């Protein structure tokens, strides 16, 4: 073992570091990271660099890239995994489930009876002024009562190591494809390290998502046809659309492949028109149905909402979910949990000021250089102003925008996100991270994928983790509870090719060679599914996680 290590000059640590404590005698490794620390020190600096380079090359060769100023770059996957203990993950799991259930109840109420307005839980104006509240779907009841089939809840760890919710994503959350590809890549780059841990798998996500989509089929449809609707190859998340369609064994379609006739959605095939029952759409509301929203959209299908109202097709996630993504509504979610579930929130929000309220606005304007100010409708880190890092001119401009439209902004304290060791040019250094767990709601249960997407801000001191700001990702290892016998699929990462050789997928209607149809009982538990799907080959991707 080398006397020197890439960890030797680790630091300075600011806030909560997930691998090291910082006692007076110097950094000490937390128990869950001891095996990783030992393995990396045994490898030596040169070997770690070689494996990291091979990891980056593999992503470039597979086309897992993102675009910056017109240049394609490999999506940065750091070689040091992030580890979350079983007990910590249980807290996250329960908290995400609780949040999804509350947001489901909120959306059903907002587009239904509106009881929360009468009871004074949320001001009616807060919802009605959201650009993502769509009256056109008011009263539209989904087949199994689920509007949020897929959600991504962004979390951070504060200075005390507590997980807090930063924002909710229940429109068209992206990034789960990187969770699956990161696991495959890192388990190949660090096989000996991976083998020393009981890590809960992530490759079952597509199977669980498919089951949830099938359970959302219109009433009376026993063998639904599910499709993934994509804007096309030039969309930044096209990689994810293709991967999910392939691993679910369903068709990937564009608007030109679908037509609405007689209140039904039909898909053009070589055998003629065939009915579609569930559409997992990856297109924003405003472009989805030109007959109801933007008439100039070529990405949507005229008549989709009419077919949904007729009960002949389910659109996933539901149109209008964006009102629950609004960062102003975010401030009310703890109240929604108490109101709908009669429970206290498991995961706390970050402290937030509503700038539409005069007293809070006055306080924020007095402290503008101390706070983080965000547009309520922003995504991808766009429009965020970090007060301590902003110039006087930028703060003056922001002050004018707040005065002009206070409802459009919220403010939060500057939180030092937790750090995890990350390999950069200078060696292994602490870098700030967040976490996006993905949840799938089938109606009778909410499944939270163990791990989720860890995004890492690669520039030193950077707090915004988006790839457009130079961010990357980490494989997130959730350790299995040593006192619980997990499902066999939870004991280790499962190689899909090996499973495919042992168990054939159920036969069905093959369309365009994409895969098999999925004939399974809707009553089966999400945790008990064992159907497998063909291996996938990652296509080109360009873009960032929103």
mmCIF file of N, CA and C in Angstrom, residues 183-309:
data_model
loop_
_atom_site.group_PDB
_atom_site.id
_atom_site.type_symbol
_atom_site.label_atom_id
_atom_site.label_comp_id
_atom_site.label_asym_id
_atom_site.label_seq_id
_atom_site.Cartn_x
_atom_site.Cartn_y
_atom_site.Cartn_z
ATOM 1 N N UNK A 183 -24.895 2.711 -12.468
ATOM 2 C CA UNK A 183 -24.674 1.479 -11.711
ATOM 3 C C UNK A 183 -23.932 0.448 -12.554
ATOM 4 N N UNK A 184 -24.355 0.289 -13.786
ATOM 5 C CA UNK A 184 -23.671 -0.669 -14.661
ATOM 6 C C UNK A 184 -22.199 -0.300 -14.834
ATOM 7 N N UNK A 185 -21.960 0.988 -15.073
ATOM 8 C CA UNK A 185 -20.600 1.435 -15.352
ATOM 9 C C UNK A 185 -19.701 1.307 -14.127
ATOM 10 N N UNK A 186 -20.176 1.746 -12.965
ATOM 11 C CA UNK A 186 -19.311 1.749 -11.797
ATOM 12 C C UNK A 186 -19.085 0.353 -11.246
ATOM 13 N N UNK A 187 -20.093 -0.526 -11.350
ATOM 14 C CA UNK A 187 -19.879 -1.900 -10.891
ATOM 15 C C UNK A 187 -18.833 -2.596 -11.758
ATOM 16 N N UNK A 188 -18.713 -2.167 -13.010
ATOM 17 C CA UNK A 188 -17.652 -2.711 -13.869
ATOM 18 C C UNK A 188 -16.297 -2.094 -13.595
ATOM 19 N N UNK A 189 -16.288 -0.816 -13.202
ATOM 20 C CA UNK A 189 -15.018 -0.128 -12.936
ATOM 21 C C UNK A 189 -14.437 -0.512 -11.583
ATOM 22 N N UNK A 190 -15.308 -0.833 -10.605
ATOM 23 C CA UNK A 190 -14.842 -1.177 -9.254
ATOM 24 C C UNK A 190 -15.446 -2.510 -8.810
ATOM 25 N N UNK A 191 -15.203 -3.587 -9.527
ATOM 26 C CA UNK A 191 -15.872 -4.849 -9.189
ATOM 27 C C UNK A 191 -15.534 -5.356 -7.790
ATOM 28 N N UNK A 192 -14.273 -5.192 -7.363
ATOM 29 C CA UNK A 192 -13.892 -5.696 -6.049
ATOM 30 C C UNK A 192 -14.511 -4.870 -4.928
ATOM 31 N N UNK A 193 -14.657 -3.574 -5.150
ATOM 32 C CA UNK A 193 -15.284 -2.721 -4.143
ATOM 33 C C UNK A 193 -16.784 -3.012 -4.085
ATOM 34 N N UNK A 194 -17.373 -3.163 -5.254
ATOM 35 C CA UNK A 194 -18.806 -3.452 -5.337
ATOM 36 C C UNK A 194 -19.123 -4.767 -4.626
ATOM 37 N N UNK A 195 -18.266 -5.761 -4.793
ATOM 38 C CA UNK A 195 -18.513 -7.082 -4.209
ATOM 39 C C UNK A 195 -18.426 -7.075 -2.691
ATOM 40 N N UNK A 196 -17.757 -6.083 -2.118
ATOM 41 C CA UNK A 196 -17.598 -6.017 -0.662
ATOM 42 C C UNK A 196 -18.786 -5.369 0.037
ATOM 43 N N UNK A 197 -19.804 -4.959 -0.709
ATOM 44 C CA UNK A 197 -20.952 -4.278 -0.121
ATOM 45 C C UNK A 197 -22.258 -4.957 -0.529
ATOM 46 N N UNK A 198 -23.223 -4.950 0.370
ATOM 47 C CA UNK A 198 -24.579 -5.403 0.028
ATOM 48 C C UNK A 198 -25.354 -4.183 -0.441
ATOM 49 N N UNK A 199 -25.418 -4.010 -1.742
ATOM 50 C CA UNK A 199 -25.988 -2.796 -2.327
ATOM 51 C C UNK A 199 -27.338 -3.121 -2.957
ATOM 52 N N UNK A 200 -28.331 -2.346 -2.642
ATOM 53 C CA UNK A 200 -29.650 -2.588 -3.215
ATOM 54 C C UNK A 200 -29.648 -2.212 -4.696
ATOM 55 N N UNK A 201 -30.260 -3.022 -5.548
ATOM 56 C CA UNK A 201 -30.173 -2.825 -6.998
ATOM 57 C C UNK A 201 -31.101 -1.731 -7.498
ATOM 58 N N UNK A 202 -30.863 -1.314 -8.734
ATOM 59 C CA UNK A 202 -31.690 -0.273 -9.351
ATOM 60 C C UNK A 202 -32.249 -0.696 -10.708
ATOM 61 N N UNK A 203 -31.766 -1.807 -11.269
ATOM 62 C CA UNK A 203 -32.158 -2.173 -12.629
ATOM 63 C C UNK A 203 -33.617 -2.607 -12.743
ATOM 64 N N UNK A 204 -34.303 -2.807 -11.616
ATOM 65 C CA UNK A 204 -35.701 -3.229 -11.654
ATOM 66 C C UNK A 204 -36.649 -2.070 -11.921
ATOM 67 N N UNK A 205 -36.119 -0.857 -12.055
ATOM 68 C CA UNK A 205 -36.981 0.324 -12.183
ATOM 69 C C UNK A 205 -37.937 0.219 -13.369
ATOM 70 N N UNK A 206 -37.436 -0.173 -14.520
ATOM 71 C CA UNK A 206 -38.278 -0.217 -15.720
ATOM 72 C C UNK A 206 -39.432 -1.199 -15.554
ATOM 73 N N UNK A 207 -39.155 -2.328 -14.925
ATOM 74 C CA UNK A 207 -40.197 -3.318 -14.693
ATOM 75 C C UNK A 207 -41.287 -2.761 -13.784
ATOM 76 N N UNK A 208 -40.873 -2.056 -12.738
ATOM 77 C CA UNK A 208 -41.831 -1.496 -11.793
ATOM 78 C C UNK A 208 -42.618 -0.362 -12.427
ATOM 79 N N UNK A 209 -41.949 0.463 -13.227
ATOM 80 C CA UNK A 209 -42.651 1.536 -13.930
ATOM 81 C C UNK A 209 -43.683 0.963 -14.891
ATOM 82 N N UNK A 210 -43.310 -0.075 -15.622
ATOM 83 C CA UNK A 210 -44.246 -0.676 -16.564
ATOM 84 C C UNK A 210 -45.492 -1.194 -15.855
ATOM 85 N N UNK A 211 -45.296 -1.854 -14.735
ATOM 86 C CA UNK A 211 -46.436 -2.376 -13.993
ATOM 87 C C UNK A 211 -47.356 -1.240 -13.538
ATOM 88 N N UNK A 212 -46.759 -0.127 -13.094
ATOM 89 C CA UNK A 212 -47.566 1.014 -12.662
ATOM 90 C C UNK A 212 -48.338 1.613 -13.834
ATOM 91 N N UNK A 213 -47.713 1.688 -14.988
ATOM 92 C CA UNK A 213 -48.395 2.229 -16.166
ATOM 93 C C UNK A 213 -49.527 1.315 -16.607
ATOM 94 N N UNK A 214 -49.284 0.021 -16.569
ATOM 95 C CA UNK A 214 -50.342 -0.926 -16.949
ATOM 96 C C UNK A 214 -51.515 -0.875 -15.981
ATOM 97 N N UNK A 215 -51.217 -0.647 -14.707
ATOM 98 C CA UNK A 215 -52.296 -0.585 -13.729
ATOM 99 C C UNK A 215 -53.120 0.691 -13.866
ATOM 100 N N UNK A 216 -52.615 1.652 -14.642
ATOM 101 C CA UNK A 216 -53.335 2.909 -14.869
ATOM 102 C C UNK A 216 -54.173 2.875 -16.142
ATOM 103 N N UNK A 217 -54.270 1.719 -16.786
ATOM 104 C CA UNK A 217 -55.018 1.615 -18.050
ATOM 105 C C UNK A 217 -56.503 1.916 -17.828
ATOM 106 N N UNK A 218 -57.192 2.373 -18.857
ATOM 107 C CA UNK A 218 -58.627 2.642 -18.750
ATOM 108 C C UNK A 218 -59.403 1.409 -18.297
ATOM 109 N N UNK A 219 -60.530 1.629 -17.682
ATOM 110 C CA UNK A 219 -61.367 0.535 -17.169
ATOM 111 C C UNK A 219 -61.759 -0.409 -18.295
ATOM 112 N N UNK A 220 -61.705 -1.692 -17.994
ATOM 113 C CA UNK A 220 -62.120 -2.703 -18.960
ATOM 114 C C UNK A 220 -61.032 -3.169 -19.904
ATOM 115 N N UNK A 221 -59.828 -2.590 -19.821
ATOM 116 C CA UNK A 221 -58.717 -2.985 -20.692
ATOM 117 C C UNK A 221 -57.827 -3.942 -19.909
ATOM 118 N N UNK A 222 -57.819 -5.197 -20.295
ATOM 119 C CA UNK A 222 -57.073 -6.210 -19.547
ATOM 120 C C UNK A 222 -55.628 -6.352 -20.020
ATOM 121 N N UNK A 223 -55.358 -6.023 -21.271
ATOM 122 C CA UNK A 223 -54.005 -6.149 -21.818
ATOM 123 C C UNK A 223 -53.644 -4.847 -22.526
ATOM 124 N N UNK A 224 -53.327 -3.799 -21.751
ATOM 125 C CA UNK A 224 -53.142 -2.469 -22.339
ATOM 126 C C UNK A 224 -51.876 -2.350 -23.171
ATOM 127 N N UNK A 225 -51.952 -1.510 -24.175
ATOM 128 C CA UNK A 225 -50.777 -1.132 -24.954
ATOM 129 C C UNK A 225 -50.223 0.162 -24.379
ATOM 130 N N UNK A 226 -48.964 0.113 -23.946
ATOM 131 C CA UNK A 226 -48.274 1.251 -23.354
ATOM 132 C C UNK A 226 -47.245 1.767 -24.354
ATOM 133 N N UNK A 227 -47.132 3.080 -24.489
ATOM 134 C CA UNK A 227 -46.097 3.670 -25.347
ATOM 135 C C UNK A 227 -45.394 4.790 -24.592
ATOM 136 N N UNK A 228 -44.171 5.087 -25.016
ATOM 137 C CA UNK A 228 -43.430 6.243 -24.519
ATOM 138 C C UNK A 228 -43.456 7.292 -25.618
ATOM 139 N N UNK A 229 -43.995 8.471 -25.317
ATOM 140 C CA UNK A 229 -44.115 9.549 -26.299
ATOM 141 C C UNK A 229 -42.961 10.522 -26.116
ATOM 142 N N UNK A 230 -42.121 10.649 -27.130
ATOM 143 C CA UNK A 230 -40.933 11.498 -27.080
ATOM 144 C C UNK A 230 -41.065 12.654 -28.070
ATOM 145 N N UNK A 231 -40.448 13.805 -27.778
ATOM 146 C CA UNK A 231 -40.416 14.892 -28.758
ATOM 147 C C UNK A 231 -39.536 14.564 -29.957
ATOM 148 N N UNK A 232 -38.615 13.621 -29.777
ATOM 149 C CA UNK A 232 -37.759 13.240 -30.891
ATOM 150 C C UNK A 232 -36.295 13.207 -30.528
ATOM 151 N N UNK A 233 -35.482 12.873 -31.500
ATOM 152 C CA UNK A 233 -34.069 12.590 -31.289
ATOM 153 C C UNK A 233 -33.295 13.808 -30.817
ATOM 154 N N UNK A 234 -33.783 15.017 -31.094
ATOM 155 C CA UNK A 234 -33.030 16.211 -30.706
ATOM 156 C C UNK A 234 -33.356 16.685 -29.292
ATOM 157 N N UNK A 235 -34.257 16.020 -28.619
ATOM 158 C CA UNK A 235 -34.548 16.387 -27.242
ATOM 159 C C UNK A 235 -33.397 15.998 -26.333
ATOM 160 N N UNK A 236 -33.127 16.830 -25.308
ATOM 161 C CA UNK A 236 -31.969 16.592 -24.447
ATOM 162 C C UNK A 236 -32.076 15.298 -23.647
ATOM 163 N N UNK A 237 -33.300 14.785 -23.450
ATOM 164 C CA UNK A 237 -33.476 13.558 -22.663
ATOM 165 C C UNK A 237 -33.839 12.364 -23.548
ATOM 166 N N UNK A 238 -33.541 12.442 -24.835
ATOM 167 C CA UNK A 238 -33.923 11.358 -25.746
ATOM 168 C C UNK A 238 -33.288 10.028 -25.345
ATOM 169 N N UNK A 239 -32.074 10.100 -24.826
ATOM 170 C CA UNK A 239 -31.409 8.895 -24.325
ATOM 171 C C UNK A 239 -32.293 8.166 -23.323
ATOM 172 N N UNK A 240 -32.843 8.923 -22.391
ATOM 173 C CA UNK A 240 -33.688 8.321 -21.365
ATOM 174 C C UNK A 240 -34.962 7.744 -21.962
ATOM 175 N N UNK A 241 -35.577 8.455 -22.889
ATOM 176 C CA UNK A 241 -36.801 7.966 -23.514
ATOM 177 C C UNK A 241 -36.557 6.624 -24.194
ATOM 178 N N UNK A 242 -35.449 6.535 -24.905
ATOM 179 C CA UNK A 242 -35.120 5.307 -25.620
ATOM 180 C C UNK A 242 -34.810 4.167 -24.661
ATOM 181 N N UNK A 243 -34.026 4.455 -23.647
ATOM 182 C CA UNK A 243 -33.663 3.417 -22.682
ATOM 183 C C UNK A 243 -34.904 2.852 -21.998
ATOM 184 N N UNK A 244 -35.799 3.722 -21.543
ATOM 185 C CA UNK A 244 -36.988 3.247 -20.838
ATOM 186 C C UNK A 244 -37.901 2.447 -21.756
ATOM 187 N N UNK A 245 -38.072 2.889 -22.984
ATOM 188 C CA UNK A 245 -38.904 2.126 -23.921
ATOM 189 C C UNK A 245 -38.308 0.738 -24.164
ATOM 190 N N UNK A 246 -36.992 0.682 -24.344
ATOM 191 C CA UNK A 246 -36.338 -0.598 -24.600
ATOM 192 C C UNK A 246 -36.453 -1.533 -23.399
ATOM 193 N N UNK A 247 -36.170 -1.028 -22.208
ATOM 194 C CA UNK A 247 -36.157 -1.904 -21.043
ATOM 195 C C UNK A 247 -37.564 -2.257 -20.571
ATOM 196 N N UNK A 248 -38.563 -1.455 -20.928
ATOM 197 C CA UNK A 248 -39.947 -1.840 -20.643
ATOM 198 C C UNK A 248 -40.517 -2.745 -21.729
ATOM 199 N N UNK A 249 -39.872 -2.748 -22.890
ATOM 200 C CA UNK A 249 -40.380 -3.563 -23.987
ATOM 201 C C UNK A 249 -41.600 -2.969 -24.647
ATOM 202 N N UNK A 250 -41.646 -1.632 -24.766
ATOM 203 C CA UNK A 250 -42.791 -0.967 -25.383
ATOM 204 C C UNK A 250 -42.307 -0.075 -26.512
ATOM 205 N N UNK A 251 -43.258 0.444 -27.285
ATOM 206 C CA UNK A 251 -42.905 1.297 -28.411
ATOM 207 C C UNK A 251 -42.503 2.689 -27.962
ATOM 208 N N UNK A 252 -41.474 3.223 -28.611
ATOM 209 C CA UNK A 252 -41.115 4.637 -28.490
ATOM 210 C C UNK A 252 -41.733 5.344 -29.687
ATOM 211 N N UNK A 253 -42.619 6.293 -29.435
ATOM 212 C CA UNK A 253 -43.351 6.939 -30.528
ATOM 213 C C UNK A 253 -43.168 8.442 -30.478
ATOM 214 N N UNK A 254 -43.354 9.061 -31.647
ATOM 215 C CA UNK A 254 -43.431 10.512 -31.757
ATOM 216 C C UNK A 254 -44.856 10.870 -32.164
ATOM 217 N N UNK A 255 -45.163 12.154 -32.190
ATOM 218 C CA UNK A 255 -46.521 12.609 -32.491
ATOM 219 C C UNK A 255 -47.012 12.070 -33.837
ATOM 220 N N UNK A 256 -46.124 11.981 -34.808
ATOM 221 C CA UNK A 256 -46.520 11.526 -36.141
ATOM 222 C C UNK A 256 -46.932 10.056 -36.167
ATOM 223 N N UNK A 257 -46.605 9.322 -35.091
ATOM 224 C CA UNK A 257 -46.970 7.905 -35.025
ATOM 225 C C UNK A 257 -48.357 7.680 -34.438
ATOM 226 N N UNK A 258 -48.964 8.746 -33.906
ATOM 227 C CA UNK A 258 -50.259 8.620 -33.243
ATOM 228 C C UNK A 258 -51.312 9.464 -33.941
ATOM 229 N N UNK A 259 -52.560 9.028 -33.835
ATOM 230 C CA UNK A 259 -53.687 9.783 -34.380
ATOM 231 C C UNK A 259 -54.892 9.553 -33.471
ATOM 232 N N UNK A 260 -55.707 10.567 -33.296
ATOM 233 C CA UNK A 260 -56.928 10.447 -32.487
ATOM 234 C C UNK A 260 -58.140 10.368 -33.414
ATOM 235 N N UNK A 261 -58.925 9.336 -33.223
ATOM 236 C CA UNK A 261 -60.145 9.137 -34.010
ATOM 237 C C UNK A 261 -61.249 8.636 -33.100
ATOM 238 N N UNK A 262 -62.409 9.287 -33.169
ATOM 239 C CA UNK A 262 -63.554 8.825 -32.399
ATOM 240 C C UNK A 262 -63.315 8.749 -30.907
ATOM 241 N N UNK A 263 -62.508 9.675 -30.376
ATOM 242 C CA UNK A 263 -62.243 9.679 -28.950
ATOM 243 C C UNK A 263 -61.267 8.621 -28.489
ATOM 244 N N UNK A 264 -60.541 8.023 -29.425
ATOM 245 C CA UNK A 264 -59.527 7.022 -29.085
ATOM 246 C C UNK A 264 -58.187 7.431 -29.678
ATOM 247 N N UNK A 265 -57.106 6.923 -29.082
ATOM 248 C CA UNK A 265 -55.766 7.164 -29.608
ATOM 249 C C UNK A 265 -55.304 5.894 -30.312
ATOM 250 N N UNK A 266 -54.861 6.047 -31.549
ATOM 251 C CA UNK A 266 -54.412 4.916 -32.356
ATOM 252 C C UNK A 266 -52.969 5.128 -32.781
ATOM 253 N N UNK A 267 -52.246 4.021 -32.917
ATOM 254 C CA UNK A 267 -50.842 4.054 -33.321
ATOM 255 C C UNK A 267 -50.701 3.459 -34.713
ATOM 256 N N UNK A 268 -49.961 4.165 -35.557
ATOM 257 C CA UNK A 268 -49.703 3.663 -36.914
ATOM 258 C C UNK A 268 -48.664 2.548 -36.848
ATOM 259 N N UNK A 269 -48.985 1.406 -37.390
ATOM 260 C CA UNK A 269 -48.058 0.281 -37.444
ATOM 261 C C UNK A 269 -48.062 -0.282 -38.855
ATOM 262 N N UNK A 270 -47.186 -1.243 -39.115
ATOM 263 C CA UNK A 270 -47.155 -1.871 -40.432
ATOM 264 C C UNK A 270 -48.397 -2.707 -40.688
ATOM 265 N N UNK A 271 -49.168 -2.974 -39.611
ATOM 266 C CA UNK A 271 -50.409 -3.743 -39.756
ATOM 267 C C UNK A 271 -51.641 -2.856 -39.698
ATOM 268 N N UNK A 272 -51.412 -1.549 -39.772
ATOM 269 C CA UNK A 272 -52.531 -0.621 -39.696
ATOM 270 C C UNK A 272 -52.602 0.050 -38.337
ATOM 271 N N UNK A 273 -53.725 0.696 -38.053
ATOM 272 C CA UNK A 273 -53.894 1.418 -36.804
ATOM 273 C C UNK A 273 -54.214 0.463 -35.651
ATOM 274 N N UNK A 274 -53.530 0.648 -34.523
ATOM 275 C CA UNK A 274 -53.795 -0.166 -33.345
ATOM 276 C C UNK A 274 -54.022 0.749 -32.147
ATOM 277 N N UNK A 275 -54.910 0.380 -31.228
ATOM 278 C CA UNK A 275 -55.237 1.255 -30.095
ATOM 279 C C UNK A 275 -54.081 1.387 -29.103
ATOM 280 N N UNK A 276 -53.995 2.564 -28.508
ATOM 281 C CA UNK A 276 -53.037 2.847 -27.430
ATOM 282 C C UNK A 276 -53.839 3.185 -26.187
ATOM 283 N N UNK A 277 -53.457 2.618 -25.062
ATOM 284 C CA UNK A 277 -54.241 2.800 -23.846
ATOM 285 C C UNK A 277 -53.538 3.651 -22.787
ATOM 286 N N UNK A 278 -52.199 3.604 -22.749
ATOM 287 C CA UNK A 278 -51.441 4.387 -21.773
ATOM 288 C C UNK A 278 -50.277 5.058 -22.492
ATOM 289 N N UNK A 279 -50.161 6.367 -22.298
ATOM 290 C CA UNK A 279 -49.077 7.131 -22.910
ATOM 291 C C UNK A 279 -48.193 7.701 -21.811
ATOM 292 N N UNK A 280 -46.963 7.189 -21.725
ATOM 293 C CA UNK A 280 -45.986 7.794 -20.818
ATOM 294 C C UNK A 280 -45.320 8.902 -21.611
ATOM 295 N N UNK A 281 -45.811 10.117 -21.410
ATOM 296 C CA UNK A 281 -45.372 11.232 -22.246
ATOM 297 C C UNK A 281 -44.147 11.910 -21.652
ATOM 298 N N UNK A 282 -43.229 12.335 -22.522
ATOM 299 C CA UNK A 282 -42.051 13.081 -22.111
ATOM 300 C C UNK A 282 -42.044 14.430 -22.823
ATOM 301 N N UNK A 283 -43.242 15.006 -22.923
ATOM 302 C CA UNK A 283 -43.464 16.297 -23.578
ATOM 303 C C UNK A 283 -44.203 17.198 -22.598
ATOM 304 N N UNK A 284 -43.822 18.453 -22.514
ATOM 305 C CA UNK A 284 -44.481 19.382 -21.609
ATOM 306 C C UNK A 284 -45.936 19.603 -22.007
ATOM 307 N N UNK A 285 -46.752 19.941 -21.003
ATOM 308 C CA UNK A 285 -48.191 20.123 -21.205
ATOM 309 C C UNK A 285 -48.509 20.999 -22.414
ATOM 310 N N UNK A 286 -47.842 22.138 -22.492
ATOM 311 C CA UNK A 286 -48.206 23.153 -23.487
ATOM 312 C C UNK A 286 -48.016 22.683 -24.926
ATOM 313 N N UNK A 287 -47.264 21.608 -25.128
ATOM 314 C CA UNK A 287 -47.005 21.115 -26.482
ATOM 315 C C UNK A 287 -47.715 19.791 -26.763
ATOM 316 N N UNK A 288 -48.487 19.301 -25.799
ATOM 317 C CA UNK A 288 -48.992 17.932 -25.881
ATOM 318 C C UNK A 288 -50.214 17.783 -26.778
ATOM 319 N N UNK A 289 -51.120 18.772 -26.758
ATOM 320 C CA UNK A 289 -52.357 18.691 -27.549
ATOM 321 C C UNK A 289 -52.602 20.037 -28.206
ATOM 322 N N UNK A 290 -52.251 20.175 -29.502
ATOM 323 C CA UNK A 290 -52.412 21.464 -30.184
ATOM 324 C C UNK A 290 -53.857 21.955 -30.220
ATOM 325 N N UNK A 291 -54.816 21.060 -30.060
ATOM 326 C CA UNK A 291 -56.223 21.470 -30.071
ATOM 327 C C UNK A 291 -56.607 22.198 -28.792
ATOM 328 N N UNK A 292 -55.821 22.023 -27.717
ATOM 329 C CA UNK A 292 -56.146 22.635 -26.433
ATOM 330 C C UNK A 292 -55.106 23.648 -25.970
ATOM 331 N N UNK A 293 -53.868 23.482 -26.377
ATOM 332 C CA UNK A 293 -52.800 24.363 -25.909
ATOM 333 C C UNK A 293 -52.213 25.139 -27.088
ATOM 334 N N UNK A 294 -50.961 24.980 -27.359
ATOM 335 C CA UNK A 294 -50.318 25.743 -28.439
ATOM 336 C C UNK A 294 -50.668 25.153 -29.806
ATOM 337 N N UNK A 295 -51.384 25.904 -30.625
ATOM 338 C CA UNK A 295 -51.791 25.359 -31.929
ATOM 339 C C UNK A 295 -50.624 25.165 -32.888
ATOM 340 N N UNK A 296 -49.467 25.789 -32.582
ATOM 341 C CA UNK A 296 -48.315 25.660 -33.474
ATOM 342 C C UNK A 296 -47.428 24.474 -33.107
ATOM 343 N N UNK A 297 -47.810 23.717 -32.079
ATOM 344 C CA UNK A 297 -46.968 22.601 -31.652
ATOM 345 C C UNK A 297 -47.034 21.460 -32.665
ATOM 346 N N UNK A 298 -45.858 20.968 -33.043
ATOM 347 C CA UNK A 298 -45.784 19.787 -33.912
ATOM 348 C C UNK A 298 -45.341 18.571 -33.110
ATOM 349 N N UNK A 299 -45.219 18.743 -31.802
ATOM 350 C CA UNK A 299 -44.756 17.654 -30.934
ATOM 351 C C UNK A 299 -45.907 16.869 -30.336
ATOM 352 N N UNK A 300 -47.112 17.454 -30.356
ATOM 353 C CA UNK A 300 -48.246 16.824 -29.719
ATOM 354 C C UNK A 300 -49.218 16.206 -30.704
ATOM 355 N N UNK A 301 -50.303 15.668 -30.159
ATOM 356 C CA UNK A 301 -51.313 14.963 -30.955
ATOM 357 C C UNK A 301 -52.666 15.625 -30.713
ATOM 358 N N UNK A 302 -53.286 16.243 -31.725
ATOM 359 C CA UNK A 302 -54.592 16.872 -31.538
ATOM 360 C C UNK A 302 -55.638 15.847 -31.099
ATOM 361 N N UNK A 303 -56.358 16.168 -30.019
ATOM 362 C CA UNK A 303 -57.417 15.278 -29.564
ATOM 363 C C UNK A 303 -57.055 14.420 -28.382
ATOM 364 N N UNK A 304 -55.822 14.526 -27.860
ATOM 365 C CA UNK A 304 -55.414 13.675 -26.743
ATOM 366 C C UNK A 304 -56.292 13.896 -25.507
ATOM 367 N N UNK A 305 -56.557 15.147 -25.199
ATOM 368 C CA UNK A 305 -57.345 15.430 -24.001
ATOM 369 C C UNK A 305 -58.781 14.951 -24.175
ATOM 370 N N UNK A 306 -59.317 15.074 -25.387
ATOM 371 C CA UNK A 306 -60.668 14.560 -25.654
ATOM 372 C C UNK A 306 -60.720 13.057 -25.408
ATOM 373 N N UNK A 307 -59.686 12.344 -25.878
ATOM 374 C CA UNK A 307 -59.639 10.893 -25.669
ATOM 375 C C UNK A 307 -59.500 10.555 -24.190
ATOM 376 N N UNK A 308 -58.727 11.362 -23.461
ATOM 377 C CA UNK A 308 -58.568 11.132 -22.030
ATOM 378 C C UNK A 308 -59.891 11.383 -21.298
ATOM 379 N N UNK A 309 -60.598 12.437 -21.674
ATOM 380 C CA UNK A 309 -61.886 12.724 -21.049
ATOM 381 C C UNK A 309 -62.916 11.628 -21.347
#
